[in-house]
Amino acid sequence: MMTPEQIVASHKANVETLFGLTAKAFEGVEKLVELNLSAAKAALDESAHSTQAVLSVKDAQELLAMQANLFQPLAEKTAAYSRHLYDIASGTGSEFTKAMEAQSAVAQKQFAILVETATQNAPAGSEQAVAMMKGAVTAANSAYESVQKAVKQATDMAESNIAAVTQSVTAAPKAAKKK
């Protein structure tokens, strides 16, 4: 049985975790707003510059050349924006993951203590039931660890895919320009 002090300490830790996660979520939103504001400002500046350049065009060939030169920076900026967006989401998500893993570790430890206490106080002749319960707890912990490993592998694969796509997006216009 948990003492009232342990219950209060547990609730206090949960509230601290909640406020910490809320602060991390707001940090992520702040970064996202900052990214969007800088992207909007850059787009507005570039639009004004492009408009001035189009107004100074003298013939159709110059217009076509200018139009072709606008696509490479656009692709690179889009790829950079996507990468920054992914970095913000990934960073915020990893903070949540760390907090959840820490909470899970504490919960597993408390549950293990509870199971151990229950098995020590089990009546005589219940050894088989106790062994089955311990086996179930061990199996559940193994399944949880397997899920964590699978999520980590999927995250790593997504990061490498995003890096590859970003590189191909920025490399394609450069290769086309060389031809």
Tab-separated table of C-alpha atoms in Angstrom:
chain	number	residue	atom	x	y	z
A	1	MET	CA	0.000	0.000	0.000
A	2	MET	CA	1.179	3.490	-0.785
A	3	THR	CA	1.395	5.980	2.026
A	4	PRO	CA	-0.349	9.367	1.732
A	5	GLU	CA	3.078	11.004	1.378
A	6	GLN	CA	3.934	8.741	-1.557
A	7	ILE	CA	0.599	9.509	-3.219
A	8	VAL	CA	1.139	13.267	-2.807
A	9	ALA	CA	4.695	12.965	-4.141
A	10	SER	CA	3.436	10.970	-7.124
A	11	HIS	CA	0.761	13.552	-7.926
A	12	LYS	CA	3.287	16.368	-7.526
A	13	ALA	CA	5.662	14.651	-9.959
A	14	ASN	CA	2.818	14.140	-12.445
A	15	VAL	CA	1.820	17.821	-12.254
A	16	GLU	CA	5.454	18.888	-12.754
A	17	THR	CA	5.691	16.607	-15.783
A	18	LEU	CA	2.461	18.038	-17.181
A	19	PHE	CA	3.685	21.627	-16.817
A	20	GLY	CA	7.064	20.694	-18.298
A	21	LEU	CA	5.389	19.117	-21.333
A	22	THR	CA	3.090	22.116	-21.700
A	23	ALA	CA	6.129	24.414	-21.732
A	24	LYS	CA	7.809	22.223	-24.379
A	25	ALA	CA	4.650	22.302	-26.493
A	26	PHE	CA	4.560	26.107	-26.317
A	27	GLU	CA	8.245	26.246	-27.266
A	28	GLY	CA	7.445	24.164	-30.332
A	29	VAL	CA	4.545	26.450	-31.260
A	30	GLU	CA	6.770	29.519	-30.795
A	31	LYS	CA	9.390	28.016	-33.110
A	32	LEU	CA	6.712	27.182	-35.667
A	33	VAL	CA	5.284	30.714	-35.585
A	34	GLU	CA	8.790	32.166	-35.899
A	35	LEU	CA	9.524	29.892	-38.880
A	36	ASN	CA	6.272	30.846	-40.600
A	37	LEU	CA	6.803	34.562	-40.001
A	38	SER	CA	10.316	34.466	-41.416
A	39	ALA	CA	9.113	32.410	-44.404
A	40	ALA	CA	6.266	34.861	-45.054
A	41	LYS	CA	8.609	37.843	-44.803
A	42	ALA	CA	11.117	36.214	-47.170
A	43	ALA	CA	8.324	35.357	-49.627
A	44	LEU	CA	7.040	38.927	-49.541
A	45	ASP	CA	10.527	40.354	-50.105
A	46	GLU	CA	11.197	37.929	-52.934
A	47	SER	CA	7.810	38.651	-54.501
A	48	ALA	CA	8.549	42.389	-54.502
A	49	HIS	CA	11.978	41.771	-56.031
A	50	SER	CA	10.577	39.415	-58.682
A	51	THR	CA	7.810	41.855	-59.571
A	52	GLN	CA	10.349	44.635	-60.069
A	53	ALA	CA	12.482	42.317	-62.205
A	54	VAL	CA	9.510	41.270	-64.365
A	55	LEU	CA	8.548	44.902	-64.910
A	56	SER	CA	12.033	45.635	-66.216
A	57	VAL	CA	12.044	42.778	-68.776
A	58	LYS	CA	12.608	43.924	-72.350
A	59	ASP	CA	11.728	40.825	-74.389
A	60	ALA	CA	10.123	37.358	-74.152
A	61	GLN	CA	13.441	35.451	-74.046
A	62	GLU	CA	14.584	37.443	-71.031
A	63	LEU	CA	11.237	36.709	-69.346
A	64	LEU	CA	11.594	32.954	-69.970
A	65	ALA	CA	15.159	32.951	-68.636
A	66	MET	CA	14.063	34.844	-65.525
A	67	GLN	CA	11.191	32.435	-64.963
A	68	ALA	CA	13.510	29.420	-65.241
A	69	ASN	CA	15.905	30.956	-62.718
A	70	LEU	CA	13.114	31.417	-60.169
A	71	PHE	CA	12.333	27.706	-59.794
A	72	GLN	CA	15.632	26.507	-58.294
A	73	PRO	CA	15.597	28.899	-55.314
A	74	LEU	CA	11.927	28.097	-54.772
A	75	ALA	CA	12.629	24.343	-54.596
A	76	GLU	CA	15.561	24.900	-52.255
A	77	LYS	CA	13.552	27.183	-49.989
A	78	THR	CA	10.656	24.743	-49.914
A	79	ALA	CA	13.007	21.915	-48.982
A	80	ALA	CA	14.654	24.059	-46.282
A	81	TYR	CA	11.258	25.055	-44.876
A	82	SER	CA	10.144	21.419	-44.799
A	83	ARG	CA	13.364	20.404	-43.061
A	84	HIS	CA	12.975	23.145	-40.421
A	85	LEU	CA	9.356	22.158	-39.903
A	86	TYR	CA	10.350	18.518	-39.459
A	87	ASP	CA	13.147	19.499	-37.035
A	88	ILE	CA	10.696	21.468	-34.887
A	89	ALA	CA	8.162	18.639	-34.845
A	90	SER	CA	10.836	16.029	-34.235
A	91	GLY	CA	12.428	17.996	-31.396
A	92	THR	CA	9.126	18.593	-29.667
A	93	GLY	CA	8.115	14.977	-30.184
A	94	SER	CA	11.382	13.697	-28.745
A	95	GLU	CA	10.829	15.781	-25.602
A	96	PHE	CA	7.413	14.171	-25.196
A	97	THR	CA	8.924	10.740	-25.823
A	98	LYS	CA	11.603	11.283	-23.168
A	99	ALA	CA	8.974	12.337	-20.645
A	100	MET	CA	6.774	9.369	-21.457
A	101	GLU	CA	9.709	6.957	-21.193
A	102	ALA	CA	10.644	8.415	-17.808
A	103	GLN	CA	7.055	8.137	-16.579
A	104	SER	CA	6.834	4.606	-17.934
A	105	ALA	CA	10.034	3.595	-16.150
A	106	VAL	CA	8.691	4.952	-12.861
A	107	ALA	CA	5.353	3.181	-13.385
A	108	GLN	CA	7.095	-0.108	-14.235
A	109	LYS	CA	9.251	0.188	-11.113
A	110	GLN	CA	6.226	0.907	-8.912
A	111	PHE	CA	4.315	-1.974	-10.476
A	112	ALA	CA	7.275	-4.309	-9.936
A	113	ILE	CA	7.365	-3.282	-6.271
A	114	LEU	CA	3.618	-3.878	-6.030
A	115	VAL	CA	3.938	-7.336	-7.605
A	116	GLU	CA	6.860	-8.216	-5.333
A	117	THR	CA	4.916	-7.101	-2.257
A	118	ALA	CA	1.882	-9.074	-3.383
A	119	THR	CA	3.940	-12.211	-3.995
A	120	GLN	CA	5.610	-11.954	-0.578
A	121	ASN	CA	2.216	-11.702	1.077
A	122	ALA	CA	0.583	-14.403	-1.062
A	123	PRO	CA	-0.909	-17.309	0.847
A	124	ALA	CA	0.831	-20.659	0.856
A	125	GLY	CA	0.055	-22.819	-2.171
A	126	SER	CA	-0.293	-19.916	-4.592
A	127	GLU	CA	3.226	-20.242	-6.024
A	128	GLN	CA	1.936	-21.253	-9.466
A	129	ALA	CA	-0.357	-18.210	-9.676
A	130	VAL	CA	2.491	-15.969	-8.527
A	131	ALA	CA	4.819	-17.431	-11.180
A	132	MET	CA	2.165	-16.883	-13.860
A	133	MET	CA	1.701	-13.275	-12.751
A	134	LYS	CA	5.453	-12.633	-12.796
A	135	GLY	CA	5.645	-14.243	-16.266
A	136	ALA	CA	2.850	-11.994	-17.522
A	137	VAL	CA	4.618	-8.895	-16.174
A	138	THR	CA	7.880	-9.959	-17.811
A	139	ALA	CA	6.106	-10.592	-21.129
A	140	ALA	CA	4.379	-7.199	-20.970
A	141	ASN	CA	7.679	-5.447	-20.284
A	142	SER	CA	9.323	-7.263	-23.203
A	143	ALA	CA	6.464	-6.317	-25.520
A	144	TYR	CA	6.722	-2.672	-24.433
A	145	GLU	CA	10.475	-2.646	-25.093
A	146	SER	CA	9.913	-4.191	-28.535
A	147	VAL	CA	7.372	-1.503	-29.397
A	148	GLN	CA	9.796	1.208	-28.246
A	149	LYS	CA	12.542	-0.251	-30.465
A	150	ALA	CA	10.182	-0.441	-33.455
A	151	VAL	CA	9.113	3.194	-32.984
A	152	LYS	CA	12.761	4.270	-32.743
A	153	GLN	CA	13.612	2.388	-35.958
A	154	ALA	CA	10.627	3.926	-37.759
A	155	THR	CA	11.655	7.390	-36.587
A	156	ASP	CA	15.231	6.867	-37.752
A	157	MET	CA	13.989	5.630	-41.129
A	158	ALA	CA	11.674	8.649	-41.509
A	159	GLU	CA	14.562	10.998	-40.723
A	160	SER	CA	16.796	9.365	-43.320
A	161	ASN	CA	13.998	9.451	-45.907
A	162	ILE	CA	13.385	13.150	-45.267
A	163	ALA	CA	17.109	13.847	-45.609
A	164	ALA	CA	17.210	11.927	-48.900
A	165	VAL	CA	14.145	13.712	-50.274
A	166	THR	CA	15.529	17.092	-49.235
A	167	GLN	CA	18.810	16.365	-50.939
A	168	SER	CA	17.131	15.137	-54.129
A	169	VAL	CA	14.834	18.182	-54.247
A	170	THR	CA	17.742	20.573	-53.973
A	171	ALA	CA	19.972	18.569	-56.332
A	172	ALA	CA	17.417	18.126	-59.146
A	173	PRO	CA	17.185	21.795	-60.182
A	174	LYS	CA	20.974	22.154	-60.018
A	175	ALA	CA	21.415	19.132	-62.290
A	176	ALA	CA	18.799	20.460	-64.719
A	177	LYS	CA	20.475	23.850	-64.776
A	178	LYS	CA	23.851	22.288	-65.730
A	179	LYS	CA	22.325	20.615	-68.795
